[in-house]
Coordinates of C-alpha atoms in Angstrom, one line a residue:
M1 CA 39.5 -97.9 -96.3
S2 CA 39.8 -94.2 -95.7
G3 CA 40.8 -94.5 -92.1
K4 CA 38.0 -92.0 -91.0
P5 CA 35.6 -93.0 -88.3
N6 CA 32.0 -93.6 -89.2
L7 CA 29.8 -90.6 -88.3
P8 CA 26.9 -91.2 -85.9
G9 CA 23.4 -91.1 -87.4
K10 CA 20.1 -92.9 -87.6
M11 CA 20.2 -96.2 -89.3
L12 CA 18.1 -96.6 -92.4
G13 CA 17.7 -100.2 -93.4
G14 CA 20.8 -101.1 -91.5
M15 CA 23.0 -98.5 -93.3
T16 CA 24.3 -95.1 -92.1
P17 CA 23.2 -92.3 -94.4
R18 CA 26.7 -90.9 -94.7
R19 CA 25.9 -88.1 -97.2
L20 CA 23.0 -86.9 -95.2
V21 CA 25.1 -86.8 -92.0
R22 CA 28.0 -85.0 -93.7
F23 CA 25.8 -82.3 -95.3
K24 CA 24.7 -80.3 -92.3
P25 CA 22.0 -77.6 -92.7
W26 CA 24.1 -75.0 -90.8
R27 CA 26.8 -75.2 -93.5
L28 CA 24.3 -74.3 -96.2
A29 CA 23.0 -71.5 -94.1
L30 CA 26.5 -70.2 -93.4
F31 CA 27.3 -70.3 -97.1
L32 CA 24.1 -68.5 -98.1
I33 CA 24.7 -65.8 -95.5
A34 CA 28.3 -65.2 -96.7
M35 CA 27.2 -65.0 -100.3
A36 CA 24.5 -62.6 -99.4
M37 CA 27.0 -60.4 -97.6
L38 CA 29.4 -60.5 -100.6
S39 CA 26.7 -59.8 -103.2
S40 CA 25.0 -57.0 -101.3
P41 CA 25.8 -53.6 -102.8
G42 CA 25.2 -52.0 -99.5
A43 CA 27.4 -54.4 -97.5
A44 CA 29.2 -52.8 -94.6
W45 CA 32.6 -53.9 -96.0
A46 CA 32.1 -51.8 -99.1
S47 CA 31.0 -48.7 -97.3
A48 CA 34.6 -47.4 -96.7
E49 CA 36.0 -45.6 -99.8
G50 CA 39.5 -44.4 -100.3
G51 CA 42.5 -44.1 -98.0
S52 CA 43.6 -46.8 -95.6
S53 CA 40.1 -47.8 -94.8
G54 CA 39.5 -48.6 -98.4
L55 CA 42.5 -50.9 -98.4
I56 CA 41.4 -52.6 -95.2
S57 CA 37.9 -53.2 -96.6
A58 CA 39.4 -54.6 -99.8
I59 CA 41.5 -57.0 -97.8
G60 CA 38.5 -58.0 -95.6
I61 CA 36.3 -58.7 -98.6
S62 CA 39.1 -60.6 -100.3
I63 CA 39.6 -62.9 -97.3
M64 CA 35.9 -63.5 -96.9
A65 CA 35.4 -64.4 -100.5
A66 CA 38.4 -66.6 -100.5
T67 CA 37.1 -68.5 -97.5
V68 CA 33.7 -69.2 -99.1
L69 CA 35.1 -70.3 -102.4
A70 CA 37.9 -72.3 -100.8
F71 CA 35.3 -74.2 -98.8
L72 CA 33.4 -75.0 -102.1
A73 CA 36.7 -76.1 -103.7
Y74 CA 37.4 -78.4 -100.7
L75 CA 34.0 -80.0 -101.1
T76 CA 34.5 -80.5 -104.9
K77 CA 38.2 -81.5 -104.4
Q78 CA 39.5 -78.7 -106.6
P79 CA 42.9 -76.9 -106.1
L80 CA 42.6 -74.0 -103.7
L81 CA 44.4 -71.6 -106.1
L82 CA 41.4 -71.9 -108.4
A83 CA 39.1 -70.9 -105.6
Y84 CA 41.2 -67.8 -104.8
L85 CA 41.1 -66.8 -108.5
A86 CA 37.4 -67.3 -108.6
A87 CA 37.0 -65.3 -105.4
G88 CA 38.9 -62.4 -107.0
A89 CA 36.8 -62.6 -110.1
A90 CA 33.6 -62.6 -108.0
I91 CA 34.4 -59.5 -106.1
G92 CA 36.4 -57.7 -108.7
P93 CA 35.4 -54.8 -111.1
Q94 CA 35.7 -56.8 -114.4
F95 CA 32.6 -59.1 -114.2
G96 CA 32.0 -59.7 -110.5
F97 CA 30.0 -57.7 -108.0
G98 CA 32.5 -54.8 -108.0
L99 CA 33.0 -54.9 -104.2
V100 CA 36.6 -54.0 -104.7
S101 CA 37.1 -51.6 -107.5
S102 CA 40.1 -49.5 -106.5
Q103 CA 43.1 -50.4 -108.8
S104 CA 45.5 -48.9 -106.3
D105 CA 44.3 -51.3 -103.6
I106 CA 44.5 -54.2 -105.9
K107 CA 48.0 -53.2 -106.9
I108 CA 49.2 -53.0 -103.3
I109 CA 47.7 -56.4 -102.4
T110 CA 49.3 -58.0 -105.5
E111 CA 52.7 -56.5 -104.9
I112 CA 53.0 -57.7 -101.3
G113 CA 51.6 -61.1 -102.1
L114 CA 54.0 -61.5 -105.0
I115 CA 57.0 -60.7 -102.9
L116 CA 56.0 -63.1 -100.1
L117 CA 55.1 -65.8 -102.6
L118 CA 58.5 -65.7 -104.3
F119 CA 60.3 -65.6 -100.9
M120 CA 58.6 -68.8 -99.9
I121 CA 59.3 -70.5 -103.3
G122 CA 63.0 -69.7 -102.8
L123 CA 62.9 -70.9 -99.2
E124 CA 61.5 -74.2 -100.2
L125 CA 63.8 -74.8 -103.2
N126 CA 65.7 -77.9 -102.4
L127 CA 68.6 -78.4 -104.7
N128 CA 69.6 -81.7 -103.1
K129 CA 66.7 -83.3 -105.0
L130 CA 68.6 -82.9 -108.2
K131 CA 70.9 -85.7 -107.2
E132 CA 68.2 -88.3 -106.5
S133 CA 67.5 -89.7 -110.0
G134 CA 70.7 -89.5 -112.0
E135 CA 71.0 -89.0 -115.7
S136 CA 67.3 -89.3 -116.4
L137 CA 66.5 -86.4 -114.1
L138 CA 69.4 -84.3 -115.3
A139 CA 68.5 -84.7 -119.0
T140 CA 64.8 -84.2 -118.5
G141 CA 65.2 -81.3 -116.2
I142 CA 67.4 -79.4 -118.6
F143 CA 65.8 -80.2 -121.9
Q144 CA 62.1 -80.3 -120.9
F145 CA 61.9 -76.5 -120.5
V146 CA 64.0 -75.8 -123.6
L147 CA 61.9 -78.2 -125.8
C148 CA 58.6 -76.9 -124.4
A149 CA 59.6 -73.3 -124.8
A150 CA 60.8 -73.9 -128.4
M151 CA 57.6 -75.8 -129.3
G152 CA 55.6 -73.0 -127.7
F153 CA 57.4 -70.4 -129.6
G154 CA 56.6 -72.1 -132.9
F155 CA 53.0 -73.0 -131.9
F156 CA 52.0 -69.4 -130.9
L157 CA 53.9 -68.0 -133.9
L158 CA 51.7 -70.1 -136.1
L159 CA 48.7 -68.8 -134.3
G160 CA 49.7 -65.2 -135.1
F161 CA 51.4 -64.0 -131.9
T162 CA 54.5 -62.0 -132.5
I163 CA 57.4 -60.1 -130.8
G164 CA 57.6 -56.4 -131.7
E165 CA 55.7 -53.2 -131.4
P166 CA 52.2 -53.4 -129.8
F167 CA 49.3 -53.7 -132.2
E168 CA 45.9 -55.3 -132.5
Y169 CA 45.5 -58.6 -134.3
R170 CA 43.2 -61.6 -134.6
I171 CA 43.7 -65.2 -133.4
F172 CA 41.1 -67.7 -134.7
G173 CA 39.0 -64.6 -135.5
V174 CA 39.4 -63.4 -131.9
K175 CA 40.5 -59.8 -131.5
V176 CA 43.5 -59.6 -129.2
L177 CA 45.3 -56.4 -128.1
G178 CA 49.0 -57.2 -128.6
G179 CA 51.9 -56.4 -126.5
Q180 CA 55.6 -56.2 -127.3
Y181 CA 56.6 -59.6 -125.9
D182 CA 53.4 -61.7 -126.2
L183 CA 55.0 -64.6 -128.0
L184 CA 58.0 -64.8 -125.7
Y185 CA 55.9 -64.8 -122.5
L186 CA 53.4 -67.3 -123.8
A187 CA 56.2 -69.7 -124.9
V188 CA 58.1 -69.5 -121.6
C189 CA 55.0 -69.7 -119.3
M190 CA 53.7 -72.8 -121.2
A191 CA 56.9 -74.6 -120.3
L192 CA 56.4 -74.4 -116.5
S193 CA 54.3 -76.9 -114.4
S194 CA 52.7 -76.4 -111.0
T195 CA 54.7 -77.6 -108.0
T196 CA 51.7 -76.8 -105.6
I197 CA 49.2 -79.0 -107.4
V198 CA 51.5 -81.8 -108.3
V199 CA 53.0 -82.3 -104.8
K200 CA 49.6 -82.1 -103.2
L201 CA 48.0 -84.7 -105.5
L202 CA 51.0 -87.1 -105.5
Y203 CA 51.3 -86.9 -101.7
E204 CA 47.6 -87.8 -101.4
K205 CA 48.2 -90.8 -103.6
F206 CA 51.4 -91.9 -101.8
E207 CA 53.3 -91.6 -105.1
L208 CA 56.0 -89.1 -104.2
G209 CA 58.4 -91.9 -103.4
T210 CA 57.9 -93.8 -106.6
L211 CA 60.4 -93.4 -109.5
A212 CA 57.9 -91.4 -111.5
G213 CA 57.2 -89.2 -108.5
R214 CA 60.9 -88.5 -107.8
L215 CA 61.4 -87.6 -111.5
T216 CA 58.4 -85.3 -111.4
L217 CA 59.7 -83.5 -108.4
G218 CA 63.2 -83.2 -109.8
V219 CA 61.9 -81.7 -113.1
L220 CA 59.9 -79.2 -111.0
V221 CA 63.0 -78.1 -109.2
F222 CA 64.8 -77.6 -112.5
Q223 CA 61.8 -75.5 -113.7
D224 CA 62.2 -73.3 -110.6
I225 CA 65.8 -72.7 -111.6
W226 CA 64.7 -71.9 -115.1
A227 CA 62.2 -69.5 -113.7
I228 CA 64.9 -67.8 -111.7
V229 CA 66.8 -67.3 -115.0
V230 CA 63.7 -65.8 -116.6
L231 CA 63.2 -63.4 -113.7
S232 CA 66.8 -62.3 -113.8
I233 CA 66.5 -61.0 -117.4
Q234 CA 62.9 -59.9 -117.3
T235 CA 63.6 -56.3 -116.4
S236 CA 66.1 -56.1 -119.3
L237 CA 63.5 -56.8 -121.9
S238 CA 62.5 -53.1 -122.1
N239 CA 66.0 -52.5 -123.6
P240 CA 67.1 -55.9 -124.9
Q241 CA 70.8 -55.3 -125.6
F242 CA 73.2 -58.2 -125.1
L243 CA 75.7 -56.3 -122.9
L244 CA 72.8 -55.0 -120.8
I245 CA 71.4 -58.5 -120.3
L246 CA 74.9 -59.8 -119.5
F247 CA 75.3 -56.9 -117.0
Q248 CA 71.9 -57.8 -115.5
F249 CA 73.1 -61.4 -115.0
G250 CA 76.2 -60.1 -113.4
E251 CA 74.2 -58.0 -111.0
A252 CA 72.0 -60.9 -110.1
A253 CA 75.1 -63.1 -109.5
L254 CA 76.6 -60.4 -107.3
L255 CA 73.3 -60.1 -105.3
I256 CA 73.3 -63.9 -104.8
V257 CA 76.9 -63.8 -103.6
I258 CA 76.2 -61.0 -101.2
S259 CA 73.1 -62.8 -99.9
M260 CA 75.0 -66.1 -99.4
L261 CA 77.8 -64.3 -97.5
L262 CA 75.4 -62.4 -95.3
S263 CA 73.4 -65.6 -94.7
K264 CA 76.5 -67.6 -93.7
Y265 CA 78.4 -65.0 -91.6
A266 CA 75.8 -62.5 -90.3
L267 CA 72.4 -64.1 -90.5
G268 CA 73.6 -67.4 -89.0
Y269 CA 74.9 -65.6 -85.9
L270 CA 71.6 -63.7 -85.6
F271 CA 69.4 -66.7 -85.9
R272 CA 71.4 -68.7 -83.4
K273 CA 70.8 -66.0 -80.8
I274 CA 67.1 -65.7 -81.5
A275 CA 66.3 -69.3 -82.3
R276 CA 64.1 -69.7 -79.1
L277 CA 62.1 -66.6 -79.8
P278 CA 59.4 -67.5 -82.4
E279 CA 58.1 -64.0 -82.8
L280 CA 61.6 -62.6 -83.4
M281 CA 62.4 -65.4 -85.9
L282 CA 59.4 -64.4 -87.9
V283 CA 60.2 -60.7 -87.9
A284 CA 63.9 -61.4 -88.7
S285 CA 62.9 -63.6 -91.6
L286 CA 60.6 -61.0 -93.1
G287 CA 63.3 -58.3 -92.4
W288 CA 65.8 -60.4 -94.3
C289 CA 63.4 -60.7 -97.2
F290 CA 62.8 -57.0 -97.6
L291 CA 66.5 -56.2 -97.0
I292 CA 67.5 -58.3 -100.1
C293 CA 64.5 -56.8 -102.0
G294 CA 65.9 -53.4 -101.2
L295 CA 69.4 -54.5 -102.5
A296 CA 67.8 -55.8 -105.6
G297 CA 66.1 -52.5 -106.2
Y298 CA 69.4 -50.7 -105.7
F299 CA 71.0 -53.0 -108.4
G300 CA 68.2 -52.3 -110.8
L301 CA 66.7 -55.8 -110.4
S302 CA 63.0 -56.5 -109.6
L303 CA 61.9 -56.7 -106.0
E304 CA 60.4 -60.1 -106.8
M305 CA 63.8 -61.3 -107.9
G306 CA 65.3 -60.1 -104.6
A307 CA 62.6 -62.0 -102.7
L308 CA 63.4 -65.2 -104.5
I309 CA 67.2 -64.8 -103.9
A310 CA 66.5 -64.1 -100.2
G311 CA 64.5 -67.3 -99.9
V312 CA 67.2 -69.4 -101.8
A313 CA 69.9 -68.0 -99.5
I314 CA 68.0 -69.1 -96.3
S315 CA 67.2 -72.5 -97.9
T316 CA 70.9 -73.5 -97.4
F317 CA 70.6 -72.5 -93.8
P318 CA 70.3 -75.0 -90.9
Y319 CA 67.2 -73.1 -89.6
N320 CA 65.3 -73.1 -92.9
L321 CA 62.7 -75.7 -91.8
D322 CA 62.1 -73.8 -88.6
I323 CA 61.7 -70.5 -90.5
I324 CA 59.3 -72.2 -93.0
S325 CA 57.2 -73.5 -90.1
K326 CA 57.0 -70.0 -88.5
I327 CA 56.3 -68.0 -91.7
V328 CA 53.9 -70.5 -93.4
N329 CA 50.8 -68.8 -91.9
I330 CA 51.7 -65.3 -93.0
R331 CA 52.8 -66.7 -96.4
D332 CA 49.4 -68.4 -96.9
F333 CA 47.7 -65.1 -96.0
F334 CA 49.6 -63.0 -98.6
I335 CA 49.5 -65.8 -101.2
T336 CA 45.7 -65.9 -100.8
L337 CA 45.6 -62.1 -101.4
F338 CA 47.9 -62.3 -104.4
F339 CA 45.8 -64.8 -106.2
V340 CA 42.5 -63.1 -105.2
A341 CA 43.9 -59.8 -106.6
L342 CA 45.0 -61.7 -109.7
G343 CA 41.5 -62.9 -110.1
M344 CA 40.2 -59.4 -109.9
E345 CA 42.0 -58.6 -113.1
I346 CA 40.5 -61.4 -115.1
P347 CA 38.4 -59.7 -117.9
N348 CA 34.8 -60.6 -118.4
P349 CA 34.7 -63.6 -120.7
L350 CA 31.3 -62.7 -121.9
D351 CA 32.8 -59.6 -123.6
N352 CA 35.0 -61.9 -125.7
L353 CA 34.0 -65.5 -125.7
G354 CA 36.6 -66.2 -128.3
M355 CA 39.3 -65.8 -125.7
F356 CA 38.2 -69.1 -124.2
L357 CA 38.8 -70.7 -127.6
V358 CA 42.4 -69.4 -127.6
A359 CA 43.0 -70.5 -124.0
G360 CA 41.4 -73.9 -124.7
V361 CA 43.7 -74.5 -127.7
A362 CA 46.7 -73.3 -125.7
A363 CA 45.8 -75.7 -122.9
L364 CA 45.6 -78.7 -125.3
F365 CA 49.0 -77.7 -126.7
L366 CA 50.5 -77.5 -123.1
I367 CA 49.4 -81.1 -122.4
A368 CA 50.7 -82.3 -125.7
S369 CA 54.0 -80.5 -125.2
R370 CA 54.7 -82.4 -122.0
F371 CA 54.3 -85.8 -123.8
L372 CA 56.4 -84.5 -126.8
S373 CA 59.2 -83.4 -124.5
V374 CA 59.2 -85.5 -121.3
Y375 CA 58.2 -88.9 -122.7
P376 CA 60.9 -89.2 -125.5
I377 CA 63.8 -88.2 -123.2
L378 CA 62.8 -90.7 -120.4
Y379 CA 62.0 -93.4 -123.0
L380 CA 65.4 -93.1 -124.7
L381 CA 67.1 -93.3 -121.3
K382 CA 65.3 -96.7 -120.8
N383 CA 62.8 -95.8 -118.2
G384 CA 60.0 -97.7 -119.9
N385 CA 56.6 -96.6 -121.1
R386 CA 55.0 -96.6 -117.7
V387 CA 57.5 -94.2 -115.9
S388 CA 57.9 -92.0 -119.0
L389 CA 54.1 -91.6 -119.5
L390 CA 53.4 -91.1 -115.7
T391 CA 55.9 -88.3 -115.5
S392 CA 54.5 -86.6 -118.6
I393 CA 50.9 -86.9 -117.1
N394 CA 52.0 -85.5 -113.7
L395 CA 53.5 -82.4 -115.4
S396 CA 50.5 -81.6 -117.6
Q397 CA 49.4 -78.3 -116.1
L398 CA 50.4 -74.6 -116.0
S399 CA 52.5 -73.3 -113.1
E400 CA 51.6 -70.7 -110.6
F401 CA 55.0 -69.4 -111.4
A402 CA 53.6 -68.5 -114.9
L403 CA 51.1 -66.3 -113.2
V404 CA 53.9 -64.6 -111.3
I405 CA 55.9 -64.0 -114.5
T406 CA 52.9 -62.6 -116.3
A407 CA 52.1 -60.3 -113.4
I408 CA 55.6 -58.9 -113.5
G409 CA 55.4 -58.6 -117.3
L410 CA 52.1 -56.7 -117.1
K411 CA 53.6 -54.4 -114.5
S412 CA 56.6 -53.8 -116.8
Q413 CA 54.3 -53.2 -119.8
H414 CA 55.9 -56.1 -121.7
I415 CA 52.4 -57.7 -122.3
V416 CA 48.8 -56.5 -122.1
P417 CA 45.9 -57.7 -120.0
D418 CA 44.6 -60.0 -122.8
I419 CA 47.7 -62.1 -122.7
Q420 CA 47.5 -62.3 -118.9
A421 CA 43.9 -63.4 -119.2
I422 CA 44.9 -66.2 -121.6
I423 CA 47.5 -67.4 -119.2
I424 CA 45.0 -67.4 -116.3
F425 CA 42.4 -69.2 -118.3
V426 CA 45.0 -71.9 -119.3
F427 CA 46.0 -72.2 -115.6
V428 CA 42.3 -72.8 -114.7
I429 CA 41.7 -75.3 -117.4
T430 CA 44.8 -77.3 -116.9
S431 CA 44.5 -77.2 -113.1
I432 CA 41.1 -78.8 -113.3
S433 CA 42.1 -81.3 -116.0
S434 CA 45.3 -82.2 -114.2
T435 CA 43.5 -82.9 -110.9
Y436 CA 41.7 -85.8 -112.6
M437 CA 44.6 -86.8 -114.9
I438 CA 46.9 -87.3 -111.8
K439 CA 44.0 -88.9 -109.8
Y440 CA 43.6 -91.5 -112.6
N441 CA 47.1 -91.4 -113.9
Q442 CA 47.6 -95.2 -113.6
Q443 CA 44.5 -95.9 -115.8
L444 CA 45.4 -93.2 -118.2
Q445 CA 49.0 -94.5 -118.4
A446 CA 47.7 -98.0 -119.2
V447 CA 45.6 -96.7 -122.1
L448 CA 48.4 -94.5 -123.5
S449 CA 50.9 -97.4 -123.1
K450 CA 48.8 -99.5 -125.6
V451 CA 48.7 -96.5 -128.0
V452 CA 52.5 -95.8 -127.9
E453 CA 53.2 -99.6 -128.3
W454 CA 50.9 -99.7 -131.3
V455 CA 52.8 -96.7 -132.8
G456 CA 56.1 -98.6 -132.3
F457 CA 57.5 -97.6 -128.9
K458 CA 58.0 -101.0 -127.3
D459 CA 58.1 -101.3 -123.5
L460 CA 61.1 -102.6 -121.6
E461 CA 61.8 -106.3 -122.0
T462 CA 62.7 -108.7 -119.3
P463 CA 66.4 -109.9 -119.7
L464 CA 66.5 -113.3 -121.3
A465 CA 67.3 -116.2 -119.0
D466 CA 70.6 -118.0 -119.6
E467 CA 68.8 -121.3 -120.2
P468 CA 65.9 -121.7 -122.6
A469 CA 63.8 -123.7 -120.2
E470 CA 64.4 -122.4 -116.7
A471 CA 62.9 -124.2 -113.8
P472 CA 60.0 -122.4 -112.0
K473 CA 61.0 -120.3 -108.9
A474 CA 59.8 -121.3 -105.5
I475 CA 59.5 -117.7 -104.1
A476 CA 57.7 -114.9 -105.9
L477 CA 58.0 -111.3 -104.8
L478 CA 55.1 -109.3 -106.2
G479 CA 56.2 -105.6 -106.3
F480 CA 59.7 -104.5 -105.2
F481 CA 60.1 -101.5 -102.9
R482 CA 62.1 -100.8 -99.7
V483 CA 61.0 -103.8 -97.6
A484 CA 61.7 -106.2 -100.5
S485 CA 65.1 -104.5 -101.1
A486 CA 66.0 -105.0 -97.5
F487 CA 64.7 -108.6 -97.7
V488 CA 67.0 -109.4 -100.6
R489 CA 69.9 -107.9 -98.7
E490 CA 69.2 -110.1 -95.7
I491 CA 69.1 -113.1 -98.0
E492 CA 72.5 -112.2 -99.4
D493 CA 73.9 -111.9 -95.9
V494 CA 72.5 -115.1 -94.3
A495 CA 70.9 -117.3 -96.9
V496 CA 72.6 -116.9 -100.2
D497 CA 71.2 -120.1 -101.7
L498 CA 67.7 -118.6 -101.6
K499 CA 68.5 -116.1 -104.3
E500 CA 68.3 -118.8 -107.0
K501 CA 64.7 -119.6 -105.9
I502 CA 63.4 -116.0 -106.2
V503 CA 61.5 -114.3 -109.0
V504 CA 60.5 -110.6 -108.8
V505 CA 57.6 -109.0 -110.7
D506 CA 57.8 -105.2 -110.8
F507 CA 57.6 -102.3 -113.3
N508 CA 60.4 -100.2 -112.0
P509 CA 63.1 -99.9 -114.7
Q510 CA 65.8 -99.4 -112.0
V511 CA 64.8 -102.7 -110.4
L512 CA 64.9 -104.4 -113.8
R513 CA 68.5 -103.2 -114.3
R514 CA 69.9 -103.8 -110.8
L515 CA 68.3 -107.1 -109.6
P516 CA 70.1 -109.3 -112.3
R517 CA 73.4 -108.0 -110.9
H518 CA 72.4 -109.6 -107.6
G519 CA 71.7 -112.9 -109.3
I520 CA 67.9 -112.6 -109.0
K521 CA 65.4 -113.2 -111.8
V522 CA 63.1 -110.2 -112.5
V523 CA 60.1 -110.0 -114.8
Y524 CA 59.1 -106.5 -115.9
G525 CA 55.4 -106.1 -115.7
D526 CA 52.3 -105.1 -113.7
I527 CA 51.4 -107.4 -110.8
S528 CA 47.7 -106.6 -111.2
N529 CA 47.8 -108.2 -114.7
P530 CA 47.1 -112.0 -114.5
E531 CA 48.9 -112.6 -117.8
T532 CA 52.1 -111.0 -116.4
L533 CA 51.9 -113.4 -113.4
H534 CA 51.4 -116.4 -115.6
H535 CA 54.4 -115.4 -117.8
A536 CA 56.5 -115.1 -114.6
G537 CA 55.7 -118.6 -113.6
I538 CA 53.9 -117.7 -110.4
G539 CA 51.6 -120.7 -110.8
E540 CA 54.5 -123.0 -109.7
A541 CA 55.6 -120.9 -106.7
K542 CA 55.5 -122.3 -103.2
I543 CA 55.5 -118.9 -101.5
V544 CA 54.1 -115.6 -102.9
I545 CA 55.0 -112.4 -101.0
S546 CA 53.6 -108.9 -101.3
T547 CA 55.8 -106.5 -99.1
I548 CA 53.9 -103.4 -100.2
S549 CA 51.0 -102.0 -98.3
D550 CA 47.7 -100.9 -99.9
E551 CA 48.7 -97.3 -99.3
I552 CA 51.5 -97.6 -101.9
L553 CA 50.2 -100.4 -104.2
V554 CA 49.1 -99.0 -107.5
G555 CA 46.3 -100.5 -109.6
T556 CA 45.5 -103.3 -107.2
S557 CA 45.4 -104.2 -103.5
N558 CA 46.6 -107.0 -101.2
L559 CA 43.1 -108.3 -101.0
R560 CA 42.9 -108.6 -104.8
L561 CA 46.4 -110.2 -104.9
I562 CA 45.2 -112.9 -102.4
D563 CA 42.2 -113.7 -104.6
Q564 CA 44.4 -113.8 -107.7
M565 CA 47.0 -116.1 -106.1
K566 CA 44.3 -118.5 -104.9
K567 CA 43.4 -118.9 -108.6
I568 CA 46.8 -118.7 -110.2
A569 CA 48.9 -120.5 -107.6
P570 CA 46.4 -122.5 -105.5
K571 CA 49.2 -124.5 -103.7
A572 CA 51.3 -121.4 -102.8
R573 CA 51.6 -120.0 -99.3
I574 CA 50.6 -116.3 -99.4
I575 CA 52.3 -113.5 -97.4
V576 CA 50.9 -110.0 -97.6
T577 CA 51.4 -106.7 -95.8
A578 CA 48.8 -104.7 -93.8
E579 CA 48.8 -101.3 -92.1
T580 CA 46.4 -102.1 -89.2
P581 CA 45.4 -105.2 -87.2
S582 CA 41.8 -105.0 -88.5
R583 CA 43.1 -105.0 -92.1
A584 CA 45.4 -108.0 -91.2
L585 CA 42.4 -110.0 -89.9
E586 CA 40.6 -109.2 -93.1
F587 CA 43.5 -110.6 -95.1
Y588 CA 43.6 -113.8 -92.9
N589 CA 39.9 -114.3 -93.5
A590 CA 40.5 -113.9 -97.3
G591 CA 43.1 -116.7 -97.2
A592 CA 46.5 -115.2 -96.4
D593 CA 48.9 -117.6 -94.6
Y594 CA 50.8 -114.8 -92.9
V595 CA 50.2 -111.0 -92.7
Y596 CA 53.2 -108.8 -92.1
L597 CA 52.6 -105.6 -90.1
P598 CA 55.6 -103.3 -90.4
N599 CA 54.6 -101.1 -87.5
R600 CA 54.3 -104.1 -85.1
L601 CA 57.7 -105.6 -86.1
A602 CA 59.4 -102.2 -86.0
A603 CA 57.9 -101.7 -82.4
Q604 CA 59.3 -105.1 -81.3
H605 CA 62.7 -104.2 -82.6
L606 CA 62.5 -100.7 -81.0
L607 CA 61.7 -102.3 -77.7
T608 CA 64.9 -104.5 -77.9
V609 CA 66.9 -101.4 -78.7
V610 CA 65.5 -99.5 -75.8
E611 CA 66.2 -102.3 -73.4
R612 CA 69.8 -102.5 -74.6
L613 CA 70.3 -98.8 -74.2
L614 CA 68.9 -99.0 -70.7
R615 CA 71.6 -101.6 -70.0
E616 CA 74.1 -98.9 -71.2
E617 CA 75.1 -100.7 -74.4
Q618 CA 74.9 -97.5 -76.4
V619 CA 78.5 -97.5 -77.7
V620 CA 78.4 -101.1 -78.8
L621 CA 75.0 -100.8 -80.3
K622 CA 75.7 -97.6 -82.2
E623 CA 79.1 -98.8 -83.6
A624 CA 77.6 -102.1 -84.7
E625 CA 74.7 -100.3 -86.5
I626 CA 76.9 -97.8 -88.3
E627 CA 79.2 -100.6 -89.5
R628 CA 76.2 -102.6 -90.8
L629 CA 74.8 -99.5 -92.6
M630 CA 78.1 -98.7 -94.2
E631 CA 78.4 -102.2 -95.6
R632 CA 74.8 -102.4 -96.7
D633 CA 74.3 -102.0 -100.5
E634 CA 70.6 -102.5 -101.4
V635 CA 68.9 -102.6 -104.8
I636 CA 66.8 -99.5 -103.9
R637 CA 69.1 -97.0 -102.3

């Protein structure tokens, strides 16, 4: 169920024509009018030439084009960044309608957008996420970038890209105008994945809280740190001397120290004074960004590096969430302009169709490099085929940070437009492919698991029981997440003898390692697979419990589990979880013996707490709850 109300409309044969209702004629008319305005050579927007009016018209055309293409991207469920790039290409001078042709206007838009983009990336950089997944995240975060960059260096070197004096060469018969650092930029950019695309897609699938989701986010944070290192030495590439690069690192470190000190002792005082003035908070945040940009320019660093450091400095600040909420709209405006302006610089592919071949091969290499770098590390750290493959799938796209790095490299004349075009095409290709790879990551993982097992990478095995012929368990927990973890803890507190009667089926390797320490049998496997359930002895269970709602369940649903249990364990009592009363009634009709509604039970407990607080039992209630929490050690922390 989508949770969206049915739209009104005439009934045809007892069914609502949902597609006809959703597709309104006025939307098509609006789209056609907008496209006519954009494609008309005599459009009013394009009448102003030169000066400030030229810049204003360029911004206006950019926003209109971005709106139209973003709406199409929304309908086709594609990333908005692709829509912004396509909008820039459509109105740009390379192969679009040429509505914006002034390079100076494009440069100004790009520069402002780039500074704001990096400021927001720094502002949202949460270093606390590095602590969430232990050694698996630490090892993957450090070595993924290094391994991917090393593989990229070798791969593009074999293709013919080099480091040295600019010259013209051929890749797969494609003529490419070379720059001084083509090979280096291609290798580094191919090692970075897109935070924007990954977070959006995993959030929509409710997979951010899974182990694979947490590992994916952690690796992305590490990649941001690697990108900061790249930006800090980027300006030194024009004169690549060891002492100069070391001095550049020193200047960057000094700027970070100054930013942190100012943030702690000066900015903190300022923001406390103006915290209730939203307009002033916004102005002060932007002022802080451009102040640090100015200091970066004074130290010889790039303005973009200064914007990133300014954002990181505020990310440690108590007011960072408030600042993000106030600056998010202006951020989106300038980010839109940045990517539209970037799209204006995409060369006409019809002039050199072979460029698509190079980009396509590079995109395939990028996807392969994620599996060759991420999967082996996680597999060797005993995360199992499922988690290792899912994390690799989630990271199989190019980052928007790569577009930032190439934009700075082009401005610094380290690379030429052809290299930037390859990077943009790879971003487009992998963004589209990754949208579907993440959407169907469970199915893709299942297929790839069979392949890697056939090659010889065996999956995690369930720990052997102490006795060869163990008696069947009376209680079966299908899936193990936070509610199940709390349930096990309650059993340990008040009904310890029940632990011997429980079997858990789940494919989280952390659960596989930790549950046996609590004296509970665990079977590693997919609860949607009937063979796994037979192997776990579910057929003899007296009670089967699913504590995970359909929003989080992967590869199955509670309705399917009820149907499976009626066949596998016909004598068992079935307990499942529902999000809404209507869904609960559906489960009861399907044969469930009890349906657990977390929101209803939480509300009942909350009512008890409110009544106790009204009786002025605050101190006793608070102290008792703190004591319970301090003593509570659950399987899933």
